[in-house]
Amino acid sequence: MTSFEFVFGLISIVTSLAATHLIGGLIAYVRHRARFSLRHALWSWTAFALVIANWASFWADRTVDWEPVAVLRWLALMISLYAFSALTVPEIERGDKVDLVAFHESDGKRYITAHVLFAVIVIAGFAINVTTFADWLGDASFALVGLALTVAALVVRPVLLQQAIALALAAFGTFFMLTRLSILAG
């Protein structure tokens, strides 16, 4: 077994836990006839897209010599994505009425803050792998835009603006997921 296979197995476990949490939440929403929230749905989709995208992007490092710092960086990244994913799903007891609009209002800042932590870890990770500020800025630009949008989501009040930010992040996440998955094909 190569070091990549060993590390990929560990990362895949965390990825699977995050995806299972999100999918299980979706099933619970259907079972409990949850009140729909567009903002919550967009944040949940963003979490799912980023989990899959980052798992797929791991493939690009299959030839890397895995130093302990690199393993810990990837693990921290995926754990932060798990936290983001888990926090987007409310705890639901049998018979509970699920209101995702109210959940977003009460807990949205928690999962948005978890996304901030994820973006910071990504940005810091890019700083480790480059030698110049220009290289870092180029590599981290996507994550920097994501961080800026996420911080804006924490401070803006108008619902339509919050929805627009969530939609932009969901679109970025979807684009990132599709581009990373395409790498697996060839």
CSV table of C-alpha atoms in Angstrom, one decimal:
chain,number,residue,atom,x,y,z
A,1,MET,CA,0.0,0.0,0.0
A,2,THR,CA,1.4,3.4,-1.0
A,3,SER,CA,1.4,6.4,1.4
A,4,PHE,CA,-1.2,8.0,-0.9
A,5,GLU,CA,-3.5,5.0,-0.6
A,6,PHE,CA,-3.2,5.1,3.1
A,7,VAL,CA,-3.8,8.8,3.4
A,8,PHE,CA,-6.6,8.7,0.7
A,9,GLY,CA,-8.4,6.0,2.8
A,10,LEU,CA,-8.3,8.2,5.9
A,11,ILE,CA,-9.5,11.3,3.9
A,12,SER,CA,-12.2,9.2,2.3
A,13,ILE,CA,-13.6,8.2,5.6
A,14,VAL,CA,-14.0,11.8,6.7
A,15,THR,CA,-15.5,12.6,3.3
A,16,SER,CA,-17.9,9.8,3.6
A,17,LEU,CA,-19.0,10.9,7.1
A,18,ALA,CA,-19.6,14.4,5.8
A,19,ALA,CA,-21.6,13.3,2.8
A,20,THR,CA,-23.6,10.8,4.8
A,21,HIS,CA,-24.5,13.5,7.3
A,22,LEU,CA,-25.7,15.8,4.5
A,23,ILE,CA,-27.6,13.1,2.7
A,24,GLY,CA,-29.2,11.8,5.9
A,25,GLY,CA,-30.3,15.3,6.7
A,26,LEU,CA,-32.0,15.6,3.3
A,27,ILE,CA,-33.8,12.3,3.9
A,28,ALA,CA,-34.9,13.5,7.3
A,29,TYR,CA,-36.3,16.8,5.8
A,30,VAL,CA,-38.4,14.7,3.4
A,31,ARG,CA,-39.6,12.4,6.2
A,32,HIS,CA,-40.5,15.2,8.5
A,33,ARG,CA,-41.9,17.5,5.7
A,34,ALA,CA,-39.5,20.2,6.6
A,35,ARG,CA,-40.4,23.8,5.9
A,36,PHE,CA,-38.0,24.7,3.0
A,37,SER,CA,-35.4,27.5,3.2
A,38,LEU,CA,-33.6,28.6,0.1
A,39,ARG,CA,-30.7,30.0,2.1
A,40,HIS,CA,-30.3,26.8,4.0
A,41,ALA,CA,-30.6,24.7,0.9
A,42,LEU,CA,-27.8,26.7,-0.8
A,43,TRP,CA,-25.5,26.4,2.1
A,44,SER,CA,-26.2,22.7,2.4
A,45,TRP,CA,-25.4,22.3,-1.4
A,46,THR,CA,-22.3,24.3,-0.9
A,47,ALA,CA,-21.2,22.0,1.8
A,48,PHE,CA,-21.9,18.9,-0.3
A,49,ALA,CA,-20.1,20.3,-3.4
A,50,LEU,CA,-17.1,21.3,-1.4
A,51,VAL,CA,-16.8,18.0,0.3
A,52,ILE,CA,-16.9,16.1,-3.0
A,53,ALA,CA,-14.6,18.7,-4.8
A,54,ASN,CA,-11.9,18.5,-2.1
A,55,TRP,CA,-12.0,14.8,-2.0
A,56,ALA,CA,-11.6,14.7,-5.8
A,57,SER,CA,-8.8,17.3,-5.7
A,58,PHE,CA,-6.9,15.0,-3.4
A,59,TRP,CA,-6.2,12.9,-6.5
A,60,ALA,CA,-3.8,15.5,-7.8
A,61,ASP,CA,-1.5,14.7,-4.9
A,62,ARG,CA,-1.2,11.0,-5.6
A,63,THR,CA,2.5,11.2,-6.5
A,64,VAL,CA,3.4,13.4,-3.6
A,65,ASP,CA,5.7,12.2,-0.8
A,66,TRP,CA,3.4,12.5,2.2
A,67,GLU,CA,5.1,14.5,4.9
A,68,PRO,CA,3.3,14.6,8.3
A,69,VAL,CA,2.5,18.3,7.9
A,70,ALA,CA,0.8,17.6,4.5
A,71,VAL,CA,-1.3,14.8,6.1
A,72,LEU,CA,-2.3,17.0,9.0
A,73,ARG,CA,-3.2,19.9,6.6
A,74,TRP,CA,-5.5,17.7,4.5
A,75,LEU,CA,-7.0,16.1,7.6
A,76,ALA,CA,-7.7,19.6,9.1
A,77,LEU,CA,-9.2,20.7,5.8
A,78,MET,CA,-11.5,17.7,5.6
A,79,ILE,CA,-12.5,17.8,9.3
A,80,SER,CA,-13.4,21.5,8.9
A,81,LEU,CA,-15.6,20.5,5.9
A,82,TYR,CA,-17.2,17.8,8.1
A,83,ALA,CA,-17.9,20.3,10.8
A,84,PHE,CA,-19.4,22.7,8.1
A,85,SER,CA,-21.5,19.9,6.8
A,86,ALA,CA,-22.7,18.6,10.2
A,87,LEU,CA,-23.6,22.1,11.4
A,88,THR,CA,-25.9,22.6,8.4
A,89,VAL,CA,-28.1,19.7,9.5
A,90,PRO,CA,-30.3,20.3,12.5
A,91,GLU,CA,-30.7,17.6,15.1
A,92,ILE,CA,-34.1,16.0,14.5
A,93,GLU,CA,-35.9,13.8,17.0
A,94,ARG,CA,-38.8,11.6,15.9
A,95,GLY,CA,-42.0,13.6,15.7
A,96,ASP,CA,-40.2,17.0,15.5
A,97,LYS,CA,-41.5,19.6,13.2
A,98,VAL,CA,-38.6,20.8,11.1
A,99,ASP,CA,-38.5,24.4,10.1
A,100,LEU,CA,-35.3,25.1,8.0
A,101,VAL,CA,-36.1,28.8,7.8
A,102,ALA,CA,-36.1,29.0,11.6
A,103,PHE,CA,-33.0,26.7,11.7
A,104,HIS,CA,-31.1,29.0,9.4
A,105,GLU,CA,-32.1,32.0,11.5
A,106,SER,CA,-31.0,30.4,14.7
A,107,ASP,CA,-28.0,28.3,13.6
A,108,GLY,CA,-26.9,29.8,10.3
A,109,LYS,CA,-24.1,31.8,11.8
A,110,ARG,CA,-22.6,28.6,13.2
A,111,TYR,CA,-22.3,26.8,9.9
A,112,ILE,CA,-21.3,30.0,8.1
A,113,THR,CA,-18.5,30.5,10.6
A,114,ALA,CA,-17.5,26.9,10.0
A,115,HIS,CA,-17.2,27.7,6.3
A,116,VAL,CA,-14.9,30.7,7.3
A,117,LEU,CA,-12.7,28.3,9.2
A,118,PHE,CA,-12.6,26.0,6.2
A,119,ALA,CA,-11.6,28.9,3.8
A,120,VAL,CA,-8.9,30.0,6.2
A,121,ILE,CA,-7.4,26.5,6.3
A,122,VAL,CA,-7.4,26.4,2.5
A,123,ILE,CA,-5.8,29.8,2.2
A,124,ALA,CA,-3.1,28.9,4.7
A,125,GLY,CA,-2.5,25.6,2.9
A,126,PHE,CA,-1.8,27.5,-0.3
A,127,ALA,CA,0.7,29.7,1.5
A,128,ILE,CA,2.7,26.6,2.6
A,129,ASN,CA,3.1,25.3,-1.0
A,130,VAL,CA,4.3,28.5,-2.8
A,131,THR,CA,7.4,30.6,-2.8
A,132,THR,CA,6.0,34.0,-3.9
A,133,PHE,CA,3.1,36.2,-2.9
A,134,ALA,CA,2.0,36.3,-6.5
A,135,ASP,CA,1.9,32.5,-6.7
A,136,TRP,CA,-0.1,32.3,-3.4
A,137,LEU,CA,-2.5,35.0,-4.6
A,138,GLY,CA,-3.1,33.1,-7.9
A,139,ASP,CA,-3.6,29.7,-6.1
A,140,ALA,CA,-5.7,31.1,-3.3
A,141,SER,CA,-7.8,33.5,-5.3
A,142,PHE,CA,-10.9,31.2,-5.5
A,143,ALA,CA,-10.7,30.6,-1.7
A,144,LEU,CA,-10.1,34.3,-1.0
A,145,VAL,CA,-13.3,35.2,-2.9
A,146,GLY,CA,-15.1,32.5,-1.1
A,147,LEU,CA,-13.9,33.8,2.3
A,148,ALA,CA,-14.9,37.4,1.4
A,149,LEU,CA,-18.4,36.2,0.4
A,150,THR,CA,-18.7,34.1,3.5
A,151,VAL,CA,-17.7,37.0,5.8
A,152,ALA,CA,-20.2,39.2,3.9
A,153,ALA,CA,-22.9,36.5,4.6
A,154,LEU,CA,-22.2,36.9,8.3
A,155,VAL,CA,-22.7,40.6,8.4
A,156,VAL,CA,-25.4,41.4,5.8
A,157,ARG,CA,-29.0,41.6,7.0
A,158,PRO,CA,-31.3,41.7,3.9
A,159,VAL,CA,-32.6,38.2,3.1
A,160,LEU,CA,-32.3,38.7,-0.7
A,161,LEU,CA,-28.6,39.7,-0.3
A,162,GLN,CA,-28.0,36.7,1.9
A,163,GLN,CA,-29.6,34.5,-0.7
A,164,ALA,CA,-27.5,36.1,-3.5
A,165,ILE,CA,-24.3,35.4,-1.5
A,166,ALA,CA,-25.4,31.8,-0.8
A,167,LEU,CA,-26.2,31.4,-4.5
A,168,ALA,CA,-22.8,32.7,-5.5
A,169,LEU,CA,-21.1,30.3,-3.1
A,170,ALA,CA,-23.2,27.4,-4.3
A,171,ALA,CA,-22.3,28.2,-7.9
A,172,PHE,CA,-18.6,28.5,-7.0
A,173,GLY,CA,-18.8,25.2,-5.1
A,174,THR,CA,-20.5,23.5,-8.0
A,175,PHE,CA,-17.9,24.8,-10.5
A,176,PHE,CA,-15.1,23.7,-8.3
A,177,MET,CA,-16.7,20.2,-7.8
A,178,LEU,CA,-17.2,19.7,-11.5
A,179,THR,CA,-13.7,20.8,-12.4
A,180,ARG,CA,-12.2,18.6,-9.7
A,181,LEU,CA,-14.3,15.6,-10.7
A,182,SER,CA,-13.2,16.1,-14.4
A,183,ILE,CA,-9.6,15.5,-13.3
A,184,LEU,CA,-10.5,12.0,-12.2
A,185,ALA,CA,-11.7,11.2,-15.7
A,186,GLY,CA,-8.3,11.8,-17.3
